Coordinates of C-alpha atoms in Angstrom, one line a residue:
M1 CA 157.3 160.3 57.0
Q2 CA 161.0 160.4 55.3
M3 CA 161.0 161.4 51.6
P4 CA 163.9 161.8 49.1
V5 CA 165.4 164.9 48.8
P6 CA 164.0 166.2 45.0
N7 CA 166.6 166.1 42.8
P8 CA 167.2 169.7 41.6
A9 CA 168.6 168.8 38.0
I10 CA 165.3 167.3 37.1
L11 CA 163.5 171.0 38.8
A12 CA 165.8 172.9 37.0
K13 CA 164.6 171.1 33.7
K14 CA 161.0 171.2 34.3
A15 CA 160.1 173.4 30.9
A16 CA 162.3 171.0 28.8
V17 CA 160.5 167.8 30.3
V18 CA 156.9 169.3 29.9
A19 CA 157.8 170.4 26.5
A20 CA 158.9 166.9 25.4
L21 CA 155.5 165.4 27.0
R22 CA 153.4 168.1 25.2
A23 CA 155.5 166.9 21.8
V24 CA 153.9 163.4 22.0
L25 CA 150.6 163.8 23.7
P26 CA 147.7 165.7 22.9
A27 CA 147.4 169.5 24.6
D28 CA 145.0 168.5 27.1
A29 CA 147.2 165.6 28.3
V30 CA 149.6 167.7 30.2
I31 CA 149.0 169.5 33.5
D32 CA 151.9 172.0 34.8
A33 CA 150.3 174.6 36.3
P34 CA 150.9 174.9 40.3
E35 CA 147.2 175.6 40.8
E36 CA 146.0 172.6 38.7
T37 CA 149.0 170.4 39.9
R38 CA 148.1 170.8 43.7
A39 CA 144.8 168.4 43.2
Y40 CA 147.6 165.7 42.6
E41 CA 149.3 166.4 45.6
C42 CA 148.5 163.4 47.7
D43 CA 146.1 160.7 47.8
A44 CA 143.5 159.5 50.6
L45 CA 146.7 159.7 53.1
A46 CA 146.3 163.0 53.1
A47 CA 148.7 163.7 56.0
Y48 CA 151.8 164.0 53.7
R49 CA 152.1 166.0 50.2
A50 CA 154.1 167.3 47.4
Q51 CA 153.1 169.0 44.3
P52 CA 154.5 166.9 41.5
L53 CA 156.7 168.4 38.6
A54 CA 153.7 167.8 35.9
V55 CA 150.5 165.5 35.4
V56 CA 150.1 163.6 32.3
L57 CA 146.4 162.0 31.7
P58 CA 146.9 159.6 28.6
R59 CA 143.7 158.3 27.2
T60 CA 145.4 155.3 25.3
T61 CA 147.9 152.4 25.8
A62 CA 150.2 154.0 23.1
E63 CA 149.8 157.4 25.2
V64 CA 151.1 155.9 28.2
A65 CA 154.3 154.0 26.5
A66 CA 155.1 157.7 24.9
A67 CA 154.9 159.3 28.3
L68 CA 157.0 156.8 29.8
K69 CA 159.4 156.9 27.3
V70 CA 160.2 160.5 27.4
C71 CA 160.4 160.3 31.3
H72 CA 162.6 157.2 30.7
N73 CA 165.2 159.1 28.4
L74 CA 165.4 162.3 30.7
G75 CA 165.9 160.4 33.5
V76 CA 162.5 161.7 35.3
P77 CA 160.6 159.6 38.1
V78 CA 157.0 158.5 37.5
V79 CA 154.1 157.9 39.9
P80 CA 151.2 156.0 38.3
R81 CA 148.0 157.0 39.8
G82 CA 144.4 155.7 39.4
A83 CA 141.7 157.5 41.1
G84 CA 143.7 158.5 44.1
T85 CA 142.0 156.7 47.0
S86 CA 145.1 154.9 48.2
L87 CA 145.2 154.8 52.2
A88 CA 148.9 154.4 52.1
G89 CA 150.4 157.0 50.2
G90 CA 151.0 154.6 47.1
A91 CA 150.0 157.7 44.9
M92 CA 151.8 160.1 46.6
P93 CA 154.4 162.4 44.2
T94 CA 157.8 164.0 45.2
E95 CA 158.5 167.1 43.5
D96 CA 160.9 166.0 40.8
A97 CA 158.3 163.2 39.9
V98 CA 155.1 163.1 37.2
I99 CA 152.3 161.9 37.9
L100 CA 150.9 159.5 35.4
G101 CA 146.9 159.0 35.9
V102 CA 144.9 156.7 34.0
A103 CA 141.1 158.0 34.8
R104 CA 140.4 158.8 31.1
M105 CA 140.9 155.3 30.3
T106 CA 137.5 153.7 31.1
A107 CA 136.2 151.7 28.0
V108 CA 135.1 148.1 28.0
L109 CA 136.9 146.2 25.0
E110 CA 135.4 143.0 25.4
V111 CA 132.6 140.9 27.3
D112 CA 132.3 137.2 27.1
T113 CA 129.6 135.5 29.1
V114 CA 130.4 132.2 27.9
N115 CA 134.0 132.3 28.9
R116 CA 133.2 134.3 31.6
F117 CA 135.5 137.3 31.4
I118 CA 135.5 141.3 30.8
R119 CA 138.4 143.3 29.6
V120 CA 138.3 146.9 30.4
E121 CA 140.5 149.9 30.1
A122 CA 142.4 150.0 33.6
G123 CA 140.8 153.5 34.6
R124 CA 137.3 151.8 34.7
T125 CA 136.0 152.1 38.5
N126 CA 135.3 148.6 40.2
L127 CA 131.6 149.5 40.5
A128 CA 131.2 150.0 36.9
V129 CA 133.0 146.7 35.7
T130 CA 129.9 145.0 37.6
A131 CA 127.6 147.7 35.9
A132 CA 128.8 146.5 32.4
V133 CA 127.8 142.9 33.1
E134 CA 124.8 142.9 35.6
G135 CA 122.6 143.3 32.8
E136 CA 123.4 139.6 31.5
G137 CA 123.2 138.1 35.0
F138 CA 126.7 138.6 36.1
F139 CA 128.9 140.4 38.5
Y140 CA 133.0 141.2 39.6
A141 CA 133.1 139.8 42.8
P142 CA 136.6 142.4 44.6
D143 CA 134.2 145.0 46.0
P144 CA 136.5 147.2 48.4
S145 CA 134.7 149.8 50.5
S146 CA 135.7 152.9 47.9
Q147 CA 134.2 150.9 44.9
L148 CA 132.3 153.7 43.5
A149 CA 135.5 155.8 42.9
C150 CA 138.2 153.5 43.2
L151 CA 139.9 152.3 39.5
I152 CA 140.6 148.9 38.6
A153 CA 144.6 150.0 37.9
G154 CA 144.6 150.7 41.6
N155 CA 143.0 147.5 42.5
I156 CA 145.5 145.6 40.6
A157 CA 148.5 147.7 42.0
M158 CA 147.5 146.8 45.6
N159 CA 145.3 143.5 45.3
S160 CA 142.4 145.2 46.6
G161 CA 139.7 143.0 48.5
G162 CA 136.4 144.0 50.2
A163 CA 133.4 142.7 52.3
H164 CA 133.0 139.4 49.9
C165 CA 136.5 138.7 49.4
L166 CA 135.9 135.5 52.1
K167 CA 134.4 133.7 49.5
Y168 CA 135.3 135.0 46.2
G169 CA 139.0 136.2 46.9
V170 CA 140.8 139.3 46.4
T171 CA 142.1 141.0 42.9
T172 CA 144.7 138.3 42.4
N173 CA 142.2 135.4 42.4
N174 CA 139.8 137.3 40.0
L175 CA 142.8 138.7 37.4
L176 CA 143.2 136.9 34.3
G177 CA 145.6 139.4 32.3
V178 CA 147.0 142.7 31.8
T179 CA 148.3 145.1 29.2
L180 CA 151.3 146.7 30.9
V181 CA 153.9 149.2 30.0
T182 CA 157.1 149.5 31.2
M183 CA 159.2 152.3 32.4
A184 CA 161.1 152.4 29.0
G185 CA 157.7 152.5 27.1
E186 CA 157.6 148.8 25.9
V187 CA 153.9 147.4 26.0
L188 CA 153.6 143.7 27.5
E189 CA 151.1 141.5 27.4
I190 CA 150.9 139.0 30.5
G191 CA 148.3 136.4 31.1
G192 CA 144.7 136.3 29.1
P193 CA 141.2 135.2 29.5
W194 CA 142.4 131.6 29.8
N195 CA 143.4 130.1 32.9
D196 CA 146.7 128.0 31.3
A197 CA 148.6 131.0 29.9
G198 CA 152.1 130.0 29.4
G199 CA 155.5 131.1 30.5
L200 CA 156.2 132.4 33.8
D201 CA 153.8 133.9 36.0
L202 CA 154.7 137.2 35.8
L203 CA 150.6 138.0 36.5
G204 CA 151.6 137.2 40.0
L205 CA 154.0 139.6 40.2
V206 CA 152.2 142.5 38.8
C207 CA 149.5 142.3 41.1
G208 CA 150.0 143.8 44.3
S209 CA 153.3 145.3 42.8
E210 CA 152.3 149.0 43.6
G211 CA 153.2 150.9 40.7
Q212 CA 156.8 149.1 40.7
L213 CA 157.2 147.2 37.8
G214 CA 155.1 149.3 35.4
V215 CA 151.8 150.7 34.5
V216 CA 148.5 148.6 34.0
T217 CA 146.2 150.1 31.3
E218 CA 143.9 147.2 30.3
A219 CA 142.9 144.3 32.3
T220 CA 140.8 140.7 32.1
L221 CA 138.8 139.8 34.7
R222 CA 136.9 136.8 35.7
I223 CA 133.3 137.6 36.0
L224 CA 130.7 135.3 37.7
P225 CA 127.1 134.7 37.7
K226 CA 125.0 136.3 40.2
P227 CA 124.0 134.3 43.1
E228 CA 120.3 132.8 43.5
G229 CA 119.8 134.8 46.5
A230 CA 121.8 136.3 49.6
R231 CA 120.9 137.2 53.1
P232 CA 122.7 139.0 55.8
V233 CA 122.0 138.5 59.6
L234 CA 123.4 141.1 62.4
I235 CA 124.9 139.5 65.5
G236 CA 125.9 142.0 68.4
F237 CA 128.0 140.9 71.4
D238 CA 129.0 142.5 74.5
S239 CA 132.8 141.9 74.1
N240 CA 135.0 142.5 71.3
A241 CA 136.8 139.3 72.2
V242 CA 133.7 137.3 72.2
A243 CA 132.9 138.5 68.8
G244 CA 136.2 137.6 67.5
A245 CA 135.7 134.2 69.1
C246 CA 132.5 133.7 67.3
V247 CA 134.0 134.6 63.8
A248 CA 136.4 131.6 64.4
D249 CA 134.2 129.2 65.1
I250 CA 132.4 129.9 62.2
I251 CA 135.3 129.5 60.0
R252 CA 136.2 126.6 61.8
A253 CA 133.1 125.0 61.3
G254 CA 133.3 124.8 57.5
V255 CA 130.7 127.3 56.9
L256 CA 131.4 129.7 53.7
P257 CA 129.9 132.8 54.3
V258 CA 130.2 135.3 51.3
A259 CA 131.5 138.0 54.0
I260 CA 131.6 138.5 57.7
E261 CA 132.3 142.2 58.8
F262 CA 133.3 143.4 62.1
M263 CA 132.6 146.7 64.0
D264 CA 133.0 147.8 67.5
R265 CA 131.3 150.3 69.9
P266 CA 132.9 153.5 68.9
C267 CA 132.3 152.6 64.8
I268 CA 128.8 151.4 65.3
R269 CA 128.0 154.7 67.2
A270 CA 129.5 156.8 64.8
T271 CA 127.7 155.1 61.8
E272 CA 124.6 154.8 63.7
A273 CA 124.7 159.0 64.1
F274 CA 125.6 159.1 60.5
A275 CA 123.5 156.6 58.6
R276 CA 120.8 155.5 61.2
A277 CA 121.0 151.9 60.3
G278 CA 119.0 150.7 63.2
Y279 CA 122.3 149.0 65.0
P280 CA 122.4 148.1 68.3
D281 CA 124.2 150.1 70.9
C282 CA 126.4 146.8 71.9
E283 CA 130.4 146.2 71.9
A284 CA 130.8 144.6 68.9
L285 CA 128.9 143.5 66.0
L286 CA 129.2 141.0 63.1
I287 CA 127.4 141.2 59.8
V288 CA 127.4 137.4 58.2
E289 CA 126.0 137.2 54.8
V290 CA 125.6 133.8 53.0
E291 CA 123.9 133.2 49.4
G292 CA 122.7 130.4 47.4
A293 CA 119.4 128.7 46.5
E294 CA 116.7 129.6 49.5
A295 CA 117.4 126.0 51.5
E296 CA 120.9 126.6 51.3
I297 CA 120.6 129.9 52.9
A298 CA 118.4 128.3 55.5
E299 CA 120.4 125.5 56.6
Q300 CA 123.5 128.0 56.6
L301 CA 122.1 130.6 58.6
G302 CA 121.2 127.7 60.8
L303 CA 124.4 126.6 61.7
I304 CA 125.6 130.5 62.4
R305 CA 122.6 130.7 64.5
Q306 CA 123.9 127.6 66.3
I307 CA 127.3 128.9 66.7
A308 CA 126.4 132.3 67.5
M309 CA 124.2 131.2 70.4
R310 CA 127.0 129.5 72.2
H311 CA 128.4 132.9 72.3
A312 CA 125.5 134.6 74.3
P313 CA 125.0 137.4 71.4
V314 CA 123.0 140.3 72.6
E315 CA 121.0 140.5 69.4
F316 CA 120.7 138.1 66.3
R317 CA 118.6 139.8 63.5
E318 CA 118.1 137.9 60.2
S319 CA 117.1 140.1 57.3
R320 CA 113.5 139.3 56.2
S321 CA 113.3 141.4 52.9
E322 CA 115.9 143.5 50.5
D323 CA 115.1 146.4 53.0
E324 CA 116.4 145.0 56.0
S325 CA 119.3 143.7 53.9
R326 CA 120.2 147.1 52.7
K327 CA 119.8 148.8 56.1
I328 CA 121.9 145.9 57.9
W329 CA 124.9 146.8 55.4
L330 CA 124.0 150.4 55.4
G331 CA 126.4 151.6 58.5
R332 CA 129.1 149.2 57.3
K333 CA 129.4 150.8 53.9
S334 CA 129.0 154.0 55.9
A335 CA 131.6 153.6 58.5
F336 CA 135.2 155.4 57.3
G337 CA 133.1 158.5 55.8
A338 CA 130.8 158.2 59.3
M339 CA 134.4 158.1 61.5
G340 CA 135.8 161.3 59.5
Q341 CA 132.7 163.3 60.6
I342 CA 133.9 163.0 63.9
N343 CA 137.8 162.8 63.9
D344 CA 141.0 162.9 61.9
Y345 CA 142.1 159.3 61.7
V346 CA 144.7 156.9 60.3
C347 CA 142.8 153.4 58.8
L348 CA 145.4 150.5 59.3
D349 CA 145.5 147.1 57.1
G350 CA 147.2 144.6 58.9
T351 CA 146.0 140.8 58.1
I352 CA 146.2 138.2 60.7
P353 CA 145.2 134.6 61.2
V354 CA 141.4 134.4 62.2
S355 CA 142.3 132.1 65.2
A356 CA 144.1 134.9 66.5
L357 CA 141.3 137.6 66.5
P358 CA 140.3 137.4 70.2
E359 CA 144.0 137.8 71.4
V360 CA 144.7 141.1 68.9
L361 CA 141.6 142.6 69.8
G362 CA 142.3 142.3 73.2
R363 CA 146.4 143.8 72.8
I364 CA 145.1 146.6 70.3
G365 CA 142.7 147.9 72.8
E366 CA 146.1 148.0 75.6
L367 CA 148.3 149.5 73.0
A368 CA 145.9 152.1 72.7
K369 CA 144.9 152.9 76.1
A370 CA 148.9 153.1 76.7
A371 CA 149.4 155.4 73.6
G372 CA 146.3 157.7 75.2
L373 CA 144.4 157.4 72.0
E374 CA 141.3 155.6 71.1
V375 CA 140.9 153.2 68.3
A376 CA 137.8 152.1 66.5
N377 CA 137.7 148.5 64.5
V378 CA 135.9 148.0 61.5
F379 CA 137.3 145.0 59.2
H380 CA 136.8 142.0 57.1
A381 CA 136.9 139.3 59.7
G382 CA 136.0 136.4 57.8
D383 CA 140.1 136.8 56.2
G384 CA 141.3 138.3 59.3
N385 CA 142.2 141.9 57.6
M386 CA 141.9 144.4 60.0
H387 CA 141.4 148.0 59.7
P388 CA 142.0 149.9 62.9
L389 CA 140.9 153.4 62.9
I390 CA 143.4 155.2 64.9
L391 CA 141.4 158.4 66.2
Y392 CA 143.6 161.8 66.5
D393 CA 143.4 165.6 66.2
A394 CA 145.9 166.5 63.2
N395 CA 145.7 170.1 64.7
L396 CA 147.6 168.9 68.1
P397 CA 151.2 168.9 67.7
G398 CA 152.8 165.6 68.3
D399 CA 149.4 163.7 67.9
L400 CA 150.3 162.4 64.0
E401 CA 153.3 161.2 65.6
R402 CA 151.9 159.5 68.5
C403 CA 149.2 158.1 66.2
E404 CA 152.0 156.8 63.7
A405 CA 153.7 155.2 66.7
L406 CA 150.8 153.3 67.7
G407 CA 149.8 152.1 64.3
A408 CA 153.4 150.8 63.8
D409 CA 152.8 148.6 66.9
I410 CA 149.6 147.1 65.9
L411 CA 151.3 146.4 62.5
R412 CA 154.2 144.5 64.3
L413 CA 151.4 142.7 66.5
C414 CA 149.8 141.7 63.3
V415 CA 153.4 140.0 62.1
E416 CA 154.2 138.7 65.7
V417 CA 151.0 136.5 65.3
G418 CA 151.3 135.2 62.1
G419 CA 150.1 137.8 59.9
C420 CA 151.5 140.7 57.4
L421 CA 151.6 144.3 56.9
T422 CA 149.0 144.7 54.5
G423 CA 145.6 142.9 53.1
E424 CA 145.0 145.2 50.5
H425 CA 145.9 149.1 51.2
G426 CA 149.4 148.2 49.8
V427 CA 152.8 149.5 51.6
G428 CA 153.3 152.6 49.9
I429 CA 155.0 155.0 52.3
E430 CA 153.0 154.1 55.3
K431 CA 154.6 150.7 55.8
R432 CA 157.5 151.2 53.8
D433 CA 159.8 151.3 57.2
L434 CA 157.8 148.6 58.7
M435 CA 158.9 145.9 55.9
T436 CA 162.2 144.7 57.8
A437 CA 159.4 143.7 60.6
Q438 CA 158.1 140.9 58.1
F439 CA 160.9 140.4 55.7
N440 CA 164.7 140.0 56.3
G441 CA 167.5 141.8 54.0
A442 CA 167.7 138.5 51.7
D443 CA 163.9 138.6 51.3
L444 CA 163.8 142.1 50.5
E445 CA 167.1 142.0 48.1
A446 CA 165.2 139.4 46.2
Q447 CA 162.1 141.7 46.0
M448 CA 164.0 144.3 45.2
R449 CA 166.0 142.3 41.9
V450 CA 162.9 141.9 40.6
K451 CA 162.2 145.5 40.3
D452 CA 165.6 145.8 38.8
V453 CA 164.6 143.5 35.9
F454 CA 161.2 145.6 34.8
D455 CA 162.8 148.9 36.1
P456 CA 166.5 149.1 36.1
R457 CA 166.9 152.9 37.0
W458 CA 164.5 152.9 39.6
L459 CA 162.0 155.1 38.2
L460 CA 158.6 153.9 38.5
N461 CA 157.2 154.8 42.1
P462 CA 160.9 155.1 43.6
A463 CA 160.4 156.0 47.3
K464 CA 157.9 153.7 48.1
V465 CA 157.7 149.9 49.6
F466 CA 161.1 149.6 50.1
P467 CA 162.9 151.0 53.0
L468 CA 164.7 154.1 51.8
D469 CA 168.1 153.2 52.9
L470 CA 168.0 149.7 51.3
S471 CA 167.1 151.1 47.9
A472 CA 168.9 154.2 48.2
A473 CA 172.0 152.9 45.9
R474 CA 169.4 151.7 43.3
R475 CA 167.7 154.9 43.5
G476 CA 170.7 157.1 43.0

């Protein structure tokens, strides 16, 4: 994966950059020792890495603004970082860049259950947002698989979703406002706790902008009352395509489950060996969860059973207790860790129309066979957000390149059938050079002009999202 050559002029003035940062930040907020900056050389796309020039870990919005102003004045690129769980290289630095991490900014600033919002610092973990309000009967809906570790700042940057986004939407549907610091150190308040915030919809620009426009330091998030009850069912099939057709039929019938998750045989076997959730040994399984009052749950599950039976499932297992519900979800929540124990893999993030699931699953199998690689599928089937895991051997020369070529083919397939390159992982460096598969030159120019407004010198995360040849003049 190509990255820009580090600017030797910036490398040569490292001592001056570090001194300037230390002059405006607390002593423990600036890291420049190589043995310590190594911890920040990559995110969860660990195949690529580079040690940053320095790392700053501010505790307040004012400190973020001060650090950015120093880097802006010295012409030093800055790469914002949350918890480093990005799977697309979105937080990977270059050697002439400063990493700015928000992980120390964890405070809950305001909770308003009457108006159903919470305001938090952006370094708070996703799961800790719900923890702050669950005692009062509320929760925060987006629930990415990494929710125990990932931060709200990163969720906003990548517009993260999760298993329950089918009913409740992704981050953009639950984000009300942000405090954003521009590269020049200007603090902007965008949106707020009310749905009728005036002016341009800058919040829609910021959510999903991957650290290109500014650093989010605070967020106002929508919270929701906990549902009265919830119950999952596990449905096994002897064909991936049939499982995909069942998903399409459930959506077509007008049922709105809170989640529909898909796993295929390679993933089922790996998670069963790892988590022992009691899954059937079949080609594909769905986890479908509904919620509401008991009568509402029974009605929805009855309709889902009718639809599933038309597809001849090998198993239909309805949870009858909290423990059974936990076991049904256990394997799905453990899937990525389980796969990591048996193989190196790259996790993709294409999104397709639900109606195209049977076709796309079949074609992924064909592409994988032609490439001589195995693909395990686990994804949010309800909204078509696919996460194919391409298995490869990192120690085998050329295997990573074969894996990446297959990944590019799969993502082009997603666009071909009417989908897009990413649902929640972002573009980062992983899909940067595929942007031309989805957008034409005019589209990309319009997007880059938006960045021009917020970051005229292209110092924020400058090697990400846009193909390097298209952004070269701006980054120069």
